[in-house]
Amino acid sequence: MTAEKVRWSVVVAVVMTAILEVLDSTIVNVALPHMKASFGITSDQTVWILTSYIVSAVAAMPLTGLLARRYGRRRLIMTAIIGFAAFSALCGASISIGMMVVCRVMQGLFGAFLIPLSQSILFDSFPGEKRGQAMALFGLGVVVAPVLGPTIGALLTEHFSWRAVFYVNLPVAALALSLMAGGLPKEDVKPAPIDWTGLVLMILAVGGLQMTLDLGESRDWFASRLIQVCFALFLFAGAAFLARGIGNPRNVIDLRLFRDRSFAAANIAMTGFGLAMFGTLAILPLFVQGLLGFDVLTAGYLFMPRGLAAGITMVLTGAVLLRKFDPRLLVAIGLLMTGVGNLQLAHLNLNAGFWDLAWPGVVSGIGMGLFFVPMSTVAFQHIAREHQDEASGLYGVVRQIGSSVGIAIVGWQVAQRTQIHWHTLAGHISATDPQAQHWAQVMGLPLASPEAAAQLTQMIAQQAQMLAFRDAFILTGWGAFVMLPVVLLMSRPRPGAGAPAAAH
């Protein structure tokens, strides 16, 4: 595929395809309480609605390159869109948790190929000197969509039903499919042998790691036998996959891609960025709704300034900044601003209002825009065209695992630090404490009364959670800062060599 033959209808279609998949990963979160009530299930069972999708998607995503070579990009991405839309409809029509989980697994399997294929098609749609514009368009789907997902999910759930968060995929998929059918050219395909042993080992390793990250917090990590089994599966299957895959040209994934220092460094940085960005996005709804008392719509609107800042910055970066500045400098500034925005959240208190929370989000959103576009450009600058789909699949897996690592670490941090702060704060209160006595006098309650004890317990719980969230925001801020040295490992792109097609 050459840039001259690609129509803008295809560009629009693949951007919509990227939005379709990524939006679904966060839009569902807001509707989970309604699904829980509808199905009459427990919180542990509710987690499977998210986990089933993520695990299946992450396990299938590395196969993008193999299947694209075997069946062609056009056939694979159109099949993936149709399958994703069909199982989205079935998710919306689910009448039990069992049906929902099965449909979410299948939705994840088809959705796994949408992001990598969208990225590689966009790369081929632009000449080398305009790769930044391609990544800006791609970033609008991959980064801005999940930020705005909670807002859209809140609106659909509040005004329609939780089922609407799945049905909304259908018109988007139909439009993307119609645009793609008329503009995406067919390709010659070659028989590609499948390394079944490597395939099974890879799925077991990636699936075991993802299950560990997704279920670890709710099951008290390694106190759970399930988590022990999943983590052991990840270790042994991962070690076996690497041992037989290194130097094996028929391996299901060409591990030689990681010999490119820019690609390897970009994957490392993306993992750290997952902690900084996705970790923060995961706990913000809990912070503003559970602790500060925001309603679901206000909590959803809170993400809009962040998303708009990220989108505007991405377009500006792709169209202007990449032509004037070293991409590595932009990546470094993006990491700094993301970290600073998160640290600003750590200075809030229980009286924080909407814009107290929104402005730090704007700072982090600008950082996201500055980070994502040049990072993707640098990552793929030396990847040959025939390996684009495979590299995009690996990059997508790392991005997803990085977000899961971030969510798991931050969730664990909030839970652990809440307990620590609770014991610290409670240990300072006694019947002889002057401050406690003064508070009781102001409230007009005997300090030893049940009413005073109940109110003190509530106040301590709120303060402990507030301090725990502060600790988590500090952690995510430094998660961005510690990735700065990784930028030094990347090589500077040559002029006009912003992507694989130009480099080769």
Coordinates of C-alpha atoms in Angstrom, one line a residue:
M1 CA 0.0 0.0 0.0
T2 CA 1.4 3.4 -1.0
A3 CA 0.5 6.7 0.4
E4 CA -0.8 7.9 -3.0
K5 CA -3.4 5.1 -3.3
V6 CA -4.9 5.5 0.2
R7 CA -8.0 7.5 0.4
W8 CA -8.9 9.8 3.3
S9 CA -12.0 7.6 3.8
V10 CA -9.7 4.8 4.9
V11 CA -7.9 7.1 7.2
V12 CA -11.2 8.2 8.8
A13 CA -12.3 4.5 8.9
V14 CA -9.2 3.2 10.8
V15 CA -9.3 6.1 13.3
M16 CA -12.9 5.2 14.0
T17 CA -11.9 1.6 14.3
A18 CA -9.2 2.5 16.9
I19 CA -11.8 4.6 18.8
L20 CA -14.2 1.7 18.7
E21 CA -11.9 -0.7 20.5
V22 CA -10.3 1.6 23.0
L23 CA -13.5 3.4 24.0
D24 CA -15.0 0.1 24.9
S25 CA -12.3 -0.6 27.4
T26 CA -13.3 2.3 29.6
I27 CA -16.9 3.1 28.7
V28 CA -18.1 -0.1 30.4
N29 CA -16.6 0.8 33.8
V30 CA -19.2 3.4 34.6
A31 CA -22.0 0.9 33.8
L32 CA -20.7 -1.9 36.0
P33 CA -22.8 -1.1 39.1
H34 CA -26.0 -1.2 36.9
M35 CA -24.9 -4.5 35.5
K36 CA -24.3 -5.8 39.0
A37 CA -27.9 -4.9 40.0
S38 CA -29.4 -6.2 36.7
F39 CA -27.7 -9.6 36.9
G40 CA -27.9 -9.9 40.7
I41 CA -24.1 -10.7 41.0
T42 CA -21.3 -10.1 43.5
S43 CA -18.5 -7.6 43.1
D44 CA -16.1 -10.4 42.3
Q45 CA -18.3 -11.6 39.5
T46 CA -18.6 -8.1 38.2
V47 CA -14.8 -7.9 37.8
W48 CA -15.0 -10.7 35.2
I49 CA -16.9 -8.5 32.8
L50 CA -13.8 -6.4 32.5
T51 CA -11.2 -9.1 33.0
S52 CA -12.6 -11.5 30.4
Y53 CA -12.3 -8.8 27.7
I54 CA -8.8 -7.6 28.6
V55 CA -7.3 -11.1 29.0
S56 CA -8.6 -12.4 25.6
A57 CA -7.6 -9.2 23.8
V58 CA -4.1 -9.1 25.2
A59 CA -3.6 -12.8 24.5
A60 CA -4.6 -12.4 20.8
M61 CA -3.0 -9.1 20.0
P62 CA 0.5 -10.4 19.4
L63 CA -0.9 -12.6 16.6
T64 CA -1.7 -9.6 14.5
G65 CA 1.4 -9.9 12.3
L66 CA 1.0 -13.6 11.7
L67 CA -2.7 -13.4 10.8
A68 CA -2.2 -10.3 8.6
R69 CA 0.5 -12.2 6.6
R70 CA -1.7 -15.2 6.3
Y71 CA -5.0 -13.6 5.4
G72 CA -4.2 -10.0 4.5
R73 CA -4.8 -6.8 6.4
R74 CA -8.1 -6.0 4.6
R75 CA -9.7 -9.3 5.3
L76 CA -8.5 -9.4 8.9
I77 CA -9.5 -5.9 9.9
M78 CA -12.9 -6.2 8.3
T79 CA -13.6 -9.5 9.9
A80 CA -12.4 -8.1 13.2
I81 CA -14.9 -5.2 12.9
I82 CA -17.8 -7.4 12.1
G83 CA -17.0 -9.8 14.9
F84 CA -16.5 -7.0 17.4
A85 CA -19.8 -5.4 16.4
A86 CA -21.7 -8.7 16.5
F87 CA -20.5 -9.6 20.0
S88 CA -21.1 -6.0 21.2
A89 CA -24.7 -6.5 20.3
L90 CA -24.8 -9.8 22.1
C91 CA -23.2 -8.2 25.2
G92 CA -26.0 -5.6 25.1
A93 CA -28.6 -8.4 24.9
S94 CA -27.1 -10.6 27.6
I95 CA -29.5 -12.0 30.1
S96 CA -27.0 -13.6 32.5
I97 CA -23.4 -13.1 33.7
G98 CA -22.4 -16.3 32.0
M99 CA -23.6 -15.0 28.6
M100 CA -22.0 -11.7 29.2
V101 CA -18.5 -13.1 30.0
V102 CA -18.6 -15.4 27.0
C103 CA -19.5 -12.5 24.7
R104 CA -16.9 -10.3 26.3
V105 CA -14.2 -12.9 25.6
M106 CA -15.2 -13.1 22.0
Q107 CA -15.5 -9.3 21.8
G108 CA -11.9 -9.1 23.1
L109 CA -10.6 -11.7 20.6
F110 CA -11.9 -9.7 17.6
G111 CA -11.1 -6.3 19.1
A112 CA -7.4 -7.3 19.7
F113 CA -6.6 -6.8 16.0
L114 CA -8.2 -3.4 15.6
I115 CA -5.6 -1.2 17.2
P116 CA -2.4 -2.7 15.7
L117 CA -3.9 -2.9 12.2
S118 CA -5.3 0.7 12.5
Q119 CA -1.8 1.9 13.4
S120 CA 0.0 0.0 10.6
I121 CA -2.5 1.1 8.0
L122 CA -2.1 4.7 9.1
F123 CA 1.6 4.4 8.8
D124 CA 1.3 3.3 5.3
S125 CA -1.2 6.0 4.5
F126 CA 1.3 8.9 5.0
P127 CA 4.7 9.7 3.5
G128 CA 7.7 9.6 5.8
E129 CA 7.7 13.3 6.6
K130 CA 4.1 13.2 7.7
R131 CA 4.2 10.2 10.1
G132 CA 3.7 12.6 13.0
Q133 CA 0.3 13.5 11.5
A134 CA -0.6 9.8 11.2
M135 CA 0.3 9.2 14.9
A136 CA -1.6 12.3 15.9
L137 CA -4.8 10.9 14.3
F138 CA -4.1 7.4 15.8
G139 CA -3.5 9.0 19.2
L140 CA -6.9 10.7 19.1
G141 CA -8.4 7.2 19.2
V142 CA -6.0 5.4 21.4
V143 CA -5.4 8.0 24.1
V144 CA -8.3 10.5 24.0
A145 CA -11.0 7.9 23.6
P146 CA -10.3 6.1 27.0
V147 CA -10.1 9.5 28.7
L148 CA -13.6 10.5 27.4
G149 CA -15.0 7.0 27.9
P150 CA -16.2 7.5 31.5
T151 CA -18.1 10.7 30.3
I152 CA -19.8 9.0 27.4
G153 CA -20.5 5.9 29.6
A154 CA -22.1 8.1 32.3
L155 CA -24.3 9.9 29.8
L156 CA -25.5 6.7 28.1
T157 CA -26.1 4.9 31.4
E158 CA -27.9 7.8 33.0
H159 CA -30.2 8.7 30.1
F160 CA -30.7 5.2 28.6
S161 CA -29.5 1.9 30.0
W162 CA -26.2 0.1 30.7
R163 CA -27.0 -1.9 27.5
A164 CA -26.5 1.3 25.5
V165 CA -22.7 1.3 26.2
F166 CA -22.5 -1.8 24.0
Y167 CA -25.1 -0.8 21.3
V168 CA -23.3 2.5 20.7
N169 CA -20.6 0.4 19.0
L170 CA -22.9 -0.7 16.2
P171 CA -23.3 2.5 14.2
V172 CA -19.6 3.3 14.6
A173 CA -18.6 -0.1 13.3
A174 CA -21.1 0.1 10.4
L175 CA -19.7 3.4 9.2
A176 CA -16.1 2.3 9.6
L177 CA -16.8 -0.9 7.7
S178 CA -18.5 0.9 4.8
L179 CA -15.7 3.4 4.5
M180 CA -13.0 0.7 4.6
A181 CA -14.8 -1.6 2.1
G182 CA -14.7 1.1 -0.6
G183 CA -11.1 2.3 0.0
L184 CA -8.9 -0.3 1.5
P185 CA -7.1 -2.3 -1.3
K186 CA -6.8 -6.0 -1.4
E187 CA -3.4 -7.6 -0.8
D188 CA -1.6 -10.6 -2.0
V189 CA -1.2 -13.1 0.9
K190 CA 1.5 -15.7 1.4
P191 CA 1.1 -19.0 3.3
A192 CA 2.5 -18.5 6.8
P193 CA 3.3 -21.5 9.0
I194 CA 2.0 -21.4 12.6
D195 CA 4.3 -22.2 15.4
W196 CA 1.7 -23.9 17.6
T197 CA 4.0 -24.6 20.5
G198 CA 5.1 -21.0 20.7
L199 CA 1.5 -19.8 20.2
V200 CA 0.3 -21.8 23.2
L201 CA 3.2 -20.7 25.4
M202 CA 2.7 -17.1 24.5
I203 CA -1.1 -17.2 25.2
L204 CA -0.5 -18.9 28.6
A205 CA 2.2 -16.4 29.6
V206 CA 0.3 -13.3 28.6
G207 CA -3.0 -14.6 29.9
G208 CA -1.4 -15.6 33.2
L209 CA 0.2 -12.2 33.7
Q210 CA -3.0 -10.3 32.8
M211 CA -5.1 -12.5 35.2
T212 CA -2.6 -11.8 38.0
L213 CA -2.8 -8.1 37.4
D214 CA -6.5 -7.9 37.0
L215 CA -7.6 -10.1 39.9
G216 CA -4.7 -9.6 42.3
E217 CA -6.0 -6.7 44.3
S218 CA -9.5 -8.2 44.8
R219 CA -8.1 -11.6 45.8
D220 CA -5.4 -10.3 48.2
W221 CA -2.6 -11.1 45.7
F222 CA -0.5 -14.2 46.6
A223 CA -2.7 -15.2 49.4
S224 CA -5.0 -16.5 46.7
R225 CA -4.3 -19.9 45.1
L226 CA -5.7 -18.7 41.8
I227 CA -3.2 -15.8 41.7
Q228 CA -0.4 -18.2 42.7
V229 CA -1.3 -20.5 39.8
C230 CA -1.7 -17.6 37.3
F231 CA 1.7 -16.0 38.2
A232 CA 3.4 -19.4 38.1
L233 CA 1.9 -20.0 34.7
F234 CA 3.2 -16.6 33.5
L235 CA 6.8 -17.4 34.8
F236 CA 7.1 -20.9 33.4
A237 CA 5.3 -20.3 30.1
G238 CA 7.1 -17.0 29.6
A239 CA 10.5 -18.5 30.3
A240 CA 9.8 -21.4 27.9
F241 CA 8.6 -19.0 25.2
L242 CA 11.7 -16.8 25.4
A243 CA 14.1 -19.8 25.6
R244 CA 12.7 -21.4 22.4
G245 CA 11.9 -18.1 20.7
I246 CA 15.3 -16.4 20.8
G247 CA 17.0 -17.0 17.5
N248 CA 14.1 -19.0 16.1
P249 CA 13.0 -17.5 12.8
R250 CA 9.7 -19.5 12.9
N251 CA 8.7 -18.2 16.3
V252 CA 5.2 -16.9 16.5
I253 CA 6.7 -13.5 17.4
D254 CA 10.0 -12.2 15.9
L255 CA 11.8 -11.3 19.1
R256 CA 14.6 -9.7 17.0
L257 CA 12.4 -6.7 16.8
F258 CA 13.6 -5.8 20.3
R259 CA 17.2 -5.5 19.1
D260 CA 16.2 -2.1 17.8
R261 CA 17.0 0.1 20.7
S262 CA 14.4 2.7 19.9
F263 CA 11.6 0.2 19.7
A264 CA 12.8 -1.6 22.9
A265 CA 13.1 1.7 24.8
A266 CA 9.7 2.9 23.6
N267 CA 8.1 -0.2 25.0
I268 CA 9.8 0.3 28.3
A269 CA 8.7 3.9 28.4
M270 CA 5.2 2.9 27.5
T271 CA 5.0 0.6 30.5
G272 CA 6.0 3.4 32.8
F273 CA 3.6 5.7 31.2
G274 CA 0.9 3.1 31.9
L275 CA 1.4 3.6 35.6
A276 CA 1.4 7.4 35.2
M277 CA -1.6 7.8 33.0
F278 CA -3.8 4.7 33.3
G279 CA -3.1 4.3 37.0
T280 CA -4.4 7.9 37.6
L281 CA -7.4 7.4 35.4
A282 CA -8.4 4.3 37.2
I283 CA -8.5 5.8 40.7
L284 CA -10.0 9.2 39.8
P285 CA -13.6 8.0 39.6
L286 CA -13.1 6.3 43.0
F287 CA -11.6 9.5 44.4
V288 CA -14.2 12.0 43.1
Q289 CA -17.3 9.8 43.5
G290 CA -16.5 7.6 46.5
L291 CA -14.6 10.2 48.6
L292 CA -15.5 13.7 47.4
G293 CA -19.2 12.8 46.7
F294 CA -19.4 13.9 43.0
D295 CA -22.4 12.4 41.1
V296 CA -21.7 10.1 38.2
L297 CA -22.3 12.8 35.5
T298 CA -20.1 15.4 37.2
A299 CA -17.4 12.8 37.6
G300 CA -17.8 12.0 33.9
Y301 CA -17.5 15.6 32.8
L302 CA -14.3 15.9 34.9
F303 CA -12.5 13.9 32.2
M304 CA -13.5 16.2 29.3
P305 CA -10.9 19.0 29.9
R306 CA -8.1 16.3 30.1
G307 CA -9.3 14.7 26.9
L308 CA -9.7 18.0 25.0
A309 CA -6.2 19.1 26.1
A310 CA -4.7 15.8 25.0
G311 CA -6.5 15.9 21.6
I312 CA -5.5 19.5 20.8
T313 CA -1.9 18.8 21.8
M314 CA -1.7 15.7 19.7
V315 CA -2.9 17.5 16.6
L316 CA -0.5 20.4 17.2
T317 CA 2.4 18.0 17.9
G318 CA 1.8 16.0 14.7
A319 CA 1.3 19.0 12.5
V320 CA 3.8 21.4 13.8
L321 CA 6.1 20.5 16.7
L322 CA 7.5 17.3 15.2
R323 CA 8.9 19.3 12.3
K324 CA 10.7 21.8 14.6
F325 CA 11.9 19.8 17.6
D326 CA 13.7 16.6 18.4
P327 CA 10.9 14.0 19.1
R328 CA 12.9 12.8 22.2
L329 CA 12.7 16.3 23.7
L330 CA 8.9 16.3 23.2
V331 CA 8.6 12.9 24.8
A332 CA 10.7 14.1 27.8
I333 CA 8.5 17.2 28.2
G334 CA 5.4 15.1 27.9
L335 CA 6.6 12.8 30.7
L336 CA 7.4 15.9 32.9
M337 CA 4.0 17.5 32.4
T338 CA 2.2 14.2 33.0
G339 CA 4.1 13.8 36.2
V340 CA 3.5 17.4 37.3
G341 CA -0.2 17.1 36.7
N342 CA -0.4 14.0 38.9
L343 CA 1.6 15.7 41.6
Q344 CA -0.8 18.6 41.6
L345 CA -3.6 16.2 42.4
A346 CA -1.6 15.2 45.5
H347 CA -2.0 18.7 47.0
L348 CA -5.9 18.5 47.0
N349 CA -8.0 18.0 50.1
L350 CA -11.6 16.9 50.9
N351 CA -12.9 20.3 49.9
A352 CA -11.6 20.2 46.3
G353 CA -14.0 21.4 43.7
F354 CA -14.5 20.6 40.0
W355 CA -11.8 22.9 38.6
D356 CA -9.3 22.0 41.4
L357 CA -9.4 18.5 39.8
A358 CA -9.8 19.6 36.2
W359 CA -6.8 21.8 35.9
P360 CA -4.2 19.2 36.9
G361 CA -6.0 17.0 34.3
V362 CA -5.4 19.6 31.6
V363 CA -1.7 19.6 32.5
S364 CA -1.5 15.8 32.3
G365 CA -3.5 15.9 29.1
I366 CA -1.0 18.2 27.4
G367 CA 1.7 15.8 28.6
M368 CA -0.2 12.9 27.1
G369 CA -0.4 14.6 23.7
L370 CA 3.3 15.5 23.8
F371 CA 4.3 12.0 24.8
F372 CA 2.3 9.7 22.6
V373 CA 2.8 11.1 19.1
P374 CA 6.6 11.4 19.1
M375 CA 7.0 8.2 21.1
S376 CA 5.1 6.2 18.5
T377 CA 7.1 7.9 15.7
V378 CA 10.4 7.1 17.3
A379 CA 9.4 3.5 18.2
F380 CA 8.7 2.5 14.6
Q381 CA 11.4 4.5 12.7
H382 CA 13.6 1.5 12.0
I383 CA 10.9 -1.3 11.7
A384 CA 10.7 -2.7 8.2
R385 CA 7.3 -2.6 6.5
E386 CA 6.8 -6.3 6.5
H387 CA 7.1 -6.3 10.3
Q388 CA 4.8 -3.3 10.9
D389 CA 1.8 -5.4 11.8
E390 CA 3.8 -7.6 14.2
A391 CA 5.5 -4.6 15.8
S392 CA 2.2 -2.8 16.2
G393 CA 0.7 -5.8 17.9
L394 CA 3.6 -6.1 20.4
Y395 CA 3.5 -2.3 21.0
G396 CA -0.3 -2.7 21.7
V397 CA 0.3 -5.5 24.1
V398 CA 2.9 -3.6 26.1
R399 CA 0.6 -0.6 26.2
Q400 CA -2.2 -2.8 27.6
I401 CA 0.0 -4.6 30.1
G402 CA 1.5 -1.3 31.1
S403 CA -1.9 0.1 31.9
S404 CA -2.8 -3.1 33.8
V405 CA 0.4 -2.9 35.8
G406 CA -0.4 0.8 36.6
I407 CA -3.9 0.0 37.6
A408 CA -2.9 -2.9 39.8
I409 CA 0.0 -1.0 41.5
V410 CA -2.1 2.1 42.2
G411 CA -5.1 0.1 43.4
W412 CA -2.9 -1.8 45.8
Q413 CA -1.2 1.4 46.9
V414 CA -4.6 3.0 47.8
A415 CA -5.8 -0.1 49.7
Q416 CA -2.5 -0.5 51.7
R417 CA -1.9 3.1 52.4
T418 CA -5.5 3.6 53.6
Q419 CA -5.0 0.9 56.3
I420 CA -1.6 2.4 57.3
H421 CA -3.0 5.9 57.6
W422 CA -6.1 4.6 59.5
H423 CA -4.0 3.0 62.2
T424 CA -1.7 6.1 62.4
L425 CA -4.6 8.6 62.7
A426 CA -6.6 6.4 65.1
G427 CA -3.5 5.9 67.3
H428 CA -3.4 9.6 68.1
I429 CA -6.9 9.8 69.4
S430 CA -7.6 9.2 73.1
A431 CA -9.9 10.4 75.8
T432 CA -7.1 12.6 77.2
D433 CA -6.2 14.2 73.8
P434 CA -6.9 18.0 74.0
Q435 CA -7.9 18.2 70.3
A436 CA -10.4 15.3 70.6
Q437 CA -11.9 16.9 73.7
H438 CA -12.2 20.3 72.0
W439 CA -13.9 18.6 69.0
A440 CA -16.4 16.9 71.3
Q441 CA -17.2 20.2 73.0
V442 CA -17.8 21.9 69.6
M443 CA -20.0 19.1 68.5
G444 CA -21.8 19.0 71.8
L445 CA -21.2 15.3 72.3
P446 CA -19.6 13.4 75.1
L447 CA -16.3 12.0 73.8
A448 CA -17.2 8.5 75.1
S449 CA -20.6 8.4 73.5
P450 CA -21.5 6.1 70.6
E451 CA -22.4 9.1 68.4
A452 CA -19.0 10.7 68.9
A453 CA -17.3 7.4 68.2
A454 CA -19.3 7.0 65.0
Q455 CA -18.5 10.4 63.7
L456 CA -14.8 10.2 64.6
T457 CA -14.6 6.8 62.8
Q458 CA -16.1 8.3 59.7
M459 CA -13.8 11.3 59.8
I460 CA -10.7 9.1 60.3
A461 CA -11.8 6.9 57.4
Q462 CA -12.2 9.9 55.1
Q463 CA -8.8 11.4 56.1
A464 CA -7.1 8.0 55.7
Q465 CA -8.5 7.6 52.2
M466 CA -7.6 11.2 51.3
L467 CA -4.0 10.6 52.4
A468 CA -3.9 7.3 50.6
F469 CA -5.0 8.9 47.3
R470 CA -2.4 11.6 47.8
D471 CA 0.3 8.9 48.1
A472 CA -1.1 7.2 44.9
F473 CA -1.0 10.5 43.0
I474 CA 2.6 11.0 44.1
L475 CA 3.5 7.5 43.0
T476 CA 2.0 8.1 39.5
G477 CA 3.8 11.4 39.2
W478 CA 7.1 9.8 39.9
G479 CA 6.2 6.9 37.6
A480 CA 6.4 9.4 34.8
F481 CA 9.6 11.0 36.0
V482 CA 11.6 7.7 36.3
M483 CA 11.0 7.0 32.6
L484 CA 13.0 10.1 31.6
P485 CA 16.4 8.3 31.4
V486 CA 14.9 5.8 29.0
V487 CA 14.5 8.6 26.4
L488 CA 18.3 8.8 26.2
L489 CA 18.3 5.2 24.8
M490 CA 16.3 6.2 21.7
S491 CA 18.0 7.3 18.5
R492 CA 16.9 10.5 16.8
P493 CA 14.9 10.0 13.6
R494 CA 16.4 11.1 10.4
P495 CA 14.6 13.8 8.5
G496 CA 11.7 12.3 6.7
A497 CA 12.2 8.9 8.3
G498 CA 9.4 9.0 10.8
A499 CA 8.2 5.5 10.0
P500 CA 9.1 2.1 8.7
A501 CA 8.1 2.8 5.1
A502 CA 10.5 5.7 4.9
A503 CA 13.3 4.0 6.7
H504 CA 13.2 1.1 4.3

